[in-house]
Amino acid sequence: MSIPETDPEGDGDGDGDGRPPHIAQAADEAPAREKVEQPPSRPLPTPISSFATPRRPPLRTPLRTPIPIRRWEPKCNHPRMARLYSGAYKCSGCGRSGHFGWLYRCVMDRDILILNAKSKGEQYAFDALGLDFGKMMSLGKFGADSRILRYSFLREITEEQLHTYTPLQLGRVLSQRDHVHRKIYEERHGLSPSKEAAQKYPNNARPWVPDKLWECQAKLCHDCHRIGSDKSWLSLNGIMNNDIPPHAATGFSFSNLGFRPEADVEVVKNIGYRAVPLVRFSSLSTLVFVH
């Protein structure tokens, strides 16, 4: 079998690269077939993520100072209060009526105003019982109306306490009180009071008596001012010694009602003495009260 010779010069029937004619023809036709058989190309779909708006990383926001919770604080710091029975007033703290039909009401200035009204001959009680007890009311042996007296110290202590002082100690206490009274007199006549003080305490002879417009009228419910129970107590010893606070003597707690509530004495005297019934379970799983 003879092998056809190649045409190195490219003048024969073969390909110029030295390939046989039938191989060169097949090689030339192959790309043409591939181009014909290949399906038409389609553009690739745009990724969905390309339609999204580019998002910048969030900027670091400055830390905000937390808003403090505003807690109501009573403006009245007076040590004396009383229950005011009335549904017409609202609590100064929460704005609601008292759950028990009353509110704690400051009587620090009210006691002074009641005594001042009595000294002027004005009406100071709403019933005959208040007028009768009004003869024994006072601000106490440590009140301002007693301290204005130069030797009020002798009324503030008992006979037994007086004997515990030596004459030297007693003279020193009285001289100190006298010194305070002289200083007060000098300042009252040498200095003019401020405008606010003159408006609040216009009575120069009785400077502890406030003006009615400046009276502390704080009204608080038990939920907002639980300490009011510690401020609204009465001394039974003081009452027995005819030392009755003016608001208690005149029945200020019931002044808005116009009467003093009364209860059956037979019911009141047994409060707290009634036996608490015991509870037991019977065989039928029912509650049985044992008296």
Short mmCIF file of C-alpha atoms in Angstrom, two decimals:
data_model
loop_
_atom_site.label_atom_id
_atom_site.label_comp_id
_atom_site.label_asym_id
_atom_site.label_seq_id
_atom_site.Cartn_x
_atom_site.Cartn_y
_atom_site.Cartn_z
CA MET A 1 0.00 0.00 0.00
CA SER A 2 1.51 3.29 -1.04
CA ILE A 3 1.21 6.48 0.98
CA PRO A 4 0.53 9.61 -1.04
CA GLU A 5 3.37 12.03 -1.01
CA THR A 6 2.97 15.41 0.48
CA ASP A 7 3.46 18.63 -1.36
CA PRO A 8 5.84 20.71 0.73
CA GLU A 9 5.61 23.73 -1.50
CA GLY A 10 1.83 23.90 -1.42
CA ASP A 11 1.56 23.56 -5.16
CA GLY A 12 -0.23 20.18 -5.12
CA ASP A 13 -3.70 19.22 -4.10
CA GLY A 14 -2.81 18.91 -0.39
CA ASP A 15 -3.02 21.56 2.34
CA GLY A 16 -0.24 24.02 2.80
CA ASP A 17 0.58 22.70 6.30
CA GLY A 18 1.46 19.31 4.90
CA ARG A 19 -1.86 17.61 5.77
CA PRO A 20 -3.49 15.25 3.32
CA PRO A 21 -6.33 16.76 1.28
CA HIS A 22 -9.07 14.68 2.87
CA ILE A 23 -7.92 15.58 6.39
CA ALA A 24 -7.61 19.27 5.59
CA GLN A 25 -11.10 19.29 4.06
CA ALA A 26 -12.61 17.62 7.11
CA ALA A 27 -10.89 20.10 9.41
CA ASP A 28 -12.20 23.05 7.41
CA GLU A 29 -15.80 21.78 7.44
CA ALA A 30 -15.90 21.01 11.20
CA PRO A 31 -16.14 24.64 12.47
CA ALA A 32 -18.86 25.35 9.96
CA ARG A 33 -20.96 22.45 11.22
CA GLU A 34 -20.46 23.49 14.83
CA LYS A 35 -21.62 27.01 14.06
CA VAL A 36 -24.73 25.74 12.33
CA GLU A 37 -25.69 23.22 14.99
CA GLN A 38 -25.13 25.63 17.95
CA PRO A 39 -28.43 27.25 19.10
CA PRO A 40 -28.67 31.01 19.07
CA SER A 41 -27.27 32.58 22.24
CA ARG A 42 -29.60 34.40 24.68
CA PRO A 43 -28.61 37.12 27.10
CA LEU A 44 -28.28 35.91 30.65
CA PRO A 45 -31.04 37.20 32.98
CA THR A 46 -30.05 39.97 35.30
CA PRO A 47 -29.72 38.72 38.88
CA ILE A 48 -32.50 39.83 41.18
CA SER A 49 -29.97 41.21 43.58
CA SER A 50 -28.92 43.75 40.96
CA PHE A 51 -32.32 45.46 41.16
CA ALA A 52 -31.92 46.07 44.91
CA THR A 53 -30.88 49.50 45.94
CA PRO A 54 -27.44 49.39 47.46
CA ARG A 55 -27.83 49.83 51.18
CA ARG A 56 -25.28 51.57 53.26
CA PRO A 57 -24.44 50.23 56.66
CA PRO A 58 -26.46 52.02 59.36
CA LEU A 59 -24.73 54.86 61.02
CA ARG A 60 -24.11 54.49 64.71
CA THR A 61 -26.73 56.55 66.44
CA PRO A 62 -25.67 58.35 69.58
CA LEU A 63 -26.93 56.86 72.80
CA ARG A 64 -29.95 58.73 74.09
CA THR A 65 -30.17 59.69 77.68
CA PRO A 66 -33.14 57.81 79.19
CA ILE A 67 -35.98 60.07 80.21
CA PRO A 68 -36.28 59.90 83.98
CA ILE A 69 -39.64 58.84 85.37
CA ARG A 70 -41.28 61.77 87.06
CA ARG A 71 -42.40 60.71 90.47
CA TRP A 72 -44.73 62.91 92.35
CA GLU A 73 -43.31 64.20 95.60
CA PRO A 74 -45.46 65.93 98.15
CA LYS A 75 -44.71 69.60 98.62
CA CYS A 76 -46.18 69.54 102.12
CA ASN A 77 -43.67 68.52 104.76
CA HIS A 78 -45.73 69.58 107.76
CA PRO A 79 -45.95 67.05 110.60
CA ARG A 80 -49.66 67.43 111.32
CA MET A 81 -52.56 66.19 109.19
CA ALA A 82 -56.18 65.14 109.67
CA ARG A 83 -58.73 63.13 107.77
CA LEU A 84 -61.09 65.29 105.74
CA TYR A 85 -64.36 63.47 105.04
CA SER A 86 -65.70 64.76 101.75
CA GLY A 87 -66.17 63.54 98.20
CA ALA A 88 -65.79 67.00 96.69
CA TYR A 89 -61.99 67.09 96.81
CA LYS A 90 -59.39 65.24 94.78
CA CYS A 91 -55.96 63.98 95.74
CA SER A 92 -53.16 66.40 94.90
CA GLY A 93 -51.00 63.46 93.81
CA CYS A 94 -53.17 61.23 91.61
CA GLY A 95 -56.22 63.42 91.07
CA ARG A 96 -58.65 60.80 92.37
CA SER A 97 -61.10 60.79 95.24
CA GLY A 98 -60.24 58.97 98.43
CA HIS A 99 -61.07 55.27 98.35
CA PHE A 100 -62.43 55.39 101.90
CA GLY A 101 -64.38 58.63 101.59
CA TRP A 102 -61.67 60.85 103.04
CA LEU A 103 -58.32 62.44 102.26
CA TYR A 104 -55.39 63.41 104.43
CA ARG A 105 -55.45 67.18 104.79
CA CYS A 106 -52.69 69.37 106.23
CA VAL A 107 -53.88 71.22 109.34
CA MET A 108 -50.63 72.90 110.37
CA ASP A 109 -51.87 76.33 109.32
CA ARG A 110 -55.53 75.52 109.92
CA ASP A 111 -55.01 75.06 113.67
CA ILE A 112 -53.45 78.52 113.89
CA LEU A 113 -56.23 80.09 111.82
CA ILE A 114 -58.91 78.51 114.01
CA LEU A 115 -57.34 79.95 117.16
CA ASN A 116 -56.91 83.32 115.47
CA ALA A 117 -60.58 83.34 114.45
CA LYS A 118 -61.57 82.60 118.05
CA SER A 119 -59.42 85.46 119.36
CA LYS A 120 -61.16 87.83 116.94
CA GLY A 121 -64.62 86.64 117.93
CA GLU A 122 -65.27 85.04 114.54
CA GLN A 123 -67.06 81.78 113.85
CA TYR A 124 -64.63 78.88 114.22
CA ALA A 125 -66.88 75.79 114.64
CA PHE A 126 -69.92 74.47 112.77
CA ASP A 127 -71.80 72.94 115.73
CA ALA A 128 -72.37 73.43 119.45
CA LEU A 129 -70.03 70.58 120.37
CA GLY A 130 -67.16 72.31 118.58
CA LEU A 131 -67.90 75.57 120.38
CA ASP A 132 -67.86 73.74 123.71
CA PHE A 133 -64.56 71.94 123.06
CA GLY A 134 -63.13 75.15 121.61
CA LYS A 135 -62.69 76.46 125.15
CA MET A 136 -59.98 73.86 125.74
CA MET A 137 -58.14 73.95 122.42
CA SER A 138 -54.56 75.18 122.05
CA LEU A 139 -51.46 74.69 119.95
CA GLY A 140 -49.86 72.77 122.79
CA LYS A 141 -47.38 73.81 125.40
CA PHE A 142 -44.69 74.02 122.73
CA GLY A 143 -46.81 76.05 120.31
CA ALA A 144 -45.97 79.50 119.04
CA ASP A 145 -48.70 81.12 121.09
CA SER A 146 -47.09 79.72 124.26
CA ARG A 147 -43.48 80.34 123.28
CA ILE A 148 -44.16 84.05 122.86
CA LEU A 149 -44.45 84.28 126.65
CA ARG A 150 -41.11 85.10 128.24
CA TYR A 151 -41.25 82.44 130.95
CA SER A 152 -43.16 79.74 129.06
CA PHE A 153 -40.48 77.24 130.04
CA LEU A 154 -42.03 76.90 133.48
CA ARG A 155 -45.27 75.73 131.83
CA GLU A 156 -43.55 73.25 129.56
CA ILE A 157 -42.23 71.01 132.32
CA THR A 158 -43.97 69.16 135.10
CA GLU A 159 -43.48 69.72 138.81
CA GLU A 160 -41.31 66.61 139.05
CA GLN A 161 -39.11 67.76 136.19
CA LEU A 162 -38.74 71.20 137.73
CA HIS A 163 -37.16 69.72 140.88
CA THR A 164 -34.44 68.05 138.80
CA TYR A 165 -32.98 71.48 137.89
CA THR A 166 -30.59 73.30 140.18
CA PRO A 167 -31.16 77.03 140.71
CA LEU A 168 -28.11 77.74 138.54
CA GLN A 169 -29.41 75.57 135.68
CA LEU A 170 -32.89 77.05 135.90
CA GLY A 171 -31.51 80.59 135.82
CA ARG A 172 -29.37 79.74 132.78
CA VAL A 173 -32.35 78.37 130.83
CA LEU A 174 -34.48 81.40 131.65
CA SER A 175 -31.68 83.80 130.66
CA GLN A 176 -31.31 82.00 127.32
CA ARG A 177 -35.01 82.36 126.63
CA ASP A 178 -34.85 86.02 127.60
CA HIS A 179 -31.91 86.57 125.24
CA VAL A 180 -33.86 85.02 122.35
CA HIS A 181 -36.85 87.26 123.02
CA ARG A 182 -34.68 90.39 123.06
CA LYS A 183 -33.02 89.45 119.76
CA ILE A 184 -36.39 88.82 118.15
CA TYR A 185 -37.64 92.19 119.34
CA GLU A 186 -34.57 93.98 117.96
CA GLU A 187 -34.81 92.33 114.56
CA ARG A 188 -38.55 92.86 114.22
CA HIS A 189 -38.20 96.58 114.86
CA GLY A 190 -34.87 97.09 113.11
CA LEU A 191 -35.38 95.15 109.88
CA SER A 192 -38.19 95.26 107.37
CA PRO A 193 -39.55 91.85 106.36
CA SER A 194 -39.38 90.72 102.77
CA LYS A 195 -42.37 91.26 100.51
CA GLU A 196 -43.25 87.57 100.49
CA ALA A 197 -42.98 87.28 104.27
CA ALA A 198 -45.12 90.38 104.74
CA GLN A 199 -47.81 88.91 102.48
CA LYS A 200 -47.77 85.49 104.11
CA TYR A 201 -47.60 86.70 107.71
CA PRO A 202 -49.23 90.15 107.78
CA ASN A 203 -49.91 90.19 111.53
CA ASN A 204 -46.80 91.71 113.05
CA ALA A 205 -48.03 91.21 116.60
CA ARG A 206 -48.68 87.51 115.93
CA PRO A 207 -46.15 86.64 113.22
CA TRP A 208 -46.92 82.91 113.29
CA VAL A 209 -50.46 83.50 111.97
CA PRO A 210 -50.46 83.05 108.17
CA ASP A 211 -52.75 84.75 105.73
CA LYS A 212 -55.69 82.60 104.61
CA LEU A 213 -54.53 82.77 101.01
CA TRP A 214 -51.20 81.21 102.01
CA GLU A 215 -52.66 78.36 104.05
CA CYS A 216 -51.23 74.93 103.26
CA GLN A 217 -54.19 72.93 101.96
CA ALA A 218 -52.44 69.78 100.78
CA LYS A 219 -54.94 66.94 100.28
CA LEU A 220 -53.58 63.45 99.67
CA CYS A 221 -55.08 59.99 99.50
CA HIS A 222 -53.77 57.04 101.47
CA ASP A 223 -52.07 55.49 98.41
CA CYS A 224 -50.05 58.62 97.64
CA HIS A 225 -49.22 59.57 101.21
CA ARG A 226 -49.28 56.55 103.51
CA ILE A 227 -47.26 58.43 106.09
CA GLY A 228 -50.36 60.53 106.65
CA SER A 229 -51.58 57.92 109.13
CA ASP A 230 -48.58 58.77 111.33
CA LYS A 231 -49.39 62.48 111.13
CA SER A 232 -53.10 62.27 111.95
CA TRP A 233 -52.93 60.85 115.46
CA LEU A 234 -54.25 62.45 118.64
CA SER A 235 -52.84 62.30 122.14
CA LEU A 236 -55.41 60.97 124.59
CA ASN A 237 -53.32 62.30 127.47
CA GLY A 238 -53.41 65.77 125.92
CA ILE A 239 -57.17 65.60 125.51
CA MET A 240 -57.60 64.50 129.13
CA ASN A 241 -55.42 67.47 130.17
CA ASN A 242 -57.60 69.91 128.18
CA ASP A 243 -54.90 70.28 125.53
CA ILE A 244 -56.91 69.61 122.38
CA PRO A 245 -55.71 70.54 118.87
CA PRO A 246 -58.08 73.09 117.30
CA HIS A 247 -58.94 70.91 114.30
CA ALA A 248 -59.98 68.07 116.62
CA ALA A 249 -61.91 70.32 119.01
CA THR A 250 -63.95 71.97 116.27
CA GLY A 251 -64.51 68.80 114.23
CA PHE A 252 -62.72 70.15 111.17
CA SER A 253 -62.68 66.68 109.60
CA PHE A 254 -66.48 66.77 109.28
CA SER A 255 -66.90 70.47 108.51
CA ASN A 256 -67.72 69.79 104.85
CA LEU A 257 -70.37 67.24 105.81
CA GLY A 258 -72.00 69.61 108.28
CA PHE A 259 -72.51 66.88 110.89
CA ARG A 260 -70.52 64.38 112.92
CA PRO A 261 -71.12 60.75 111.86
CA GLU A 262 -72.36 58.55 114.67
CA ALA A 263 -72.23 54.78 115.14
CA ASP A 264 -74.11 52.40 117.37
CA VAL A 265 -72.17 52.04 120.59
CA GLU A 266 -73.22 48.39 120.91
CA VAL A 267 -71.59 47.64 117.57
CA VAL A 268 -68.45 49.67 118.15
CA LYS A 269 -67.68 48.21 121.57
CA ASN A 270 -67.67 44.66 120.16
CA ILE A 271 -65.35 45.38 117.24
CA GLY A 272 -62.32 43.14 117.53
CA TYR A 273 -63.83 40.93 120.24
CA ARG A 274 -65.90 38.65 118.04
CA ALA A 275 -64.39 35.17 117.68
CA VAL A 276 -63.12 34.31 114.22
CA PRO A 277 -64.97 31.18 112.99
CA LEU A 278 -62.84 28.11 112.29
CA VAL A 279 -63.18 26.28 108.99
CA ARG A 280 -63.07 22.51 108.57
CA PHE A 281 -63.88 20.06 105.78
CA SER A 282 -66.68 17.54 106.31
CA SER A 283 -66.93 14.10 104.77
CA LEU A 284 -69.07 15.53 101.97
CA SER A 285 -66.29 17.95 100.98
CA THR A 286 -68.32 20.94 102.03
CA LEU A 287 -67.17 23.81 104.19
CA VAL A 288 -68.45 23.81 107.71
CA PHE A 289 -68.02 26.84 109.97
CA VAL A 290 -67.41 25.97 113.60
CA HIS A 291 -68.34 28.68 116.07
#
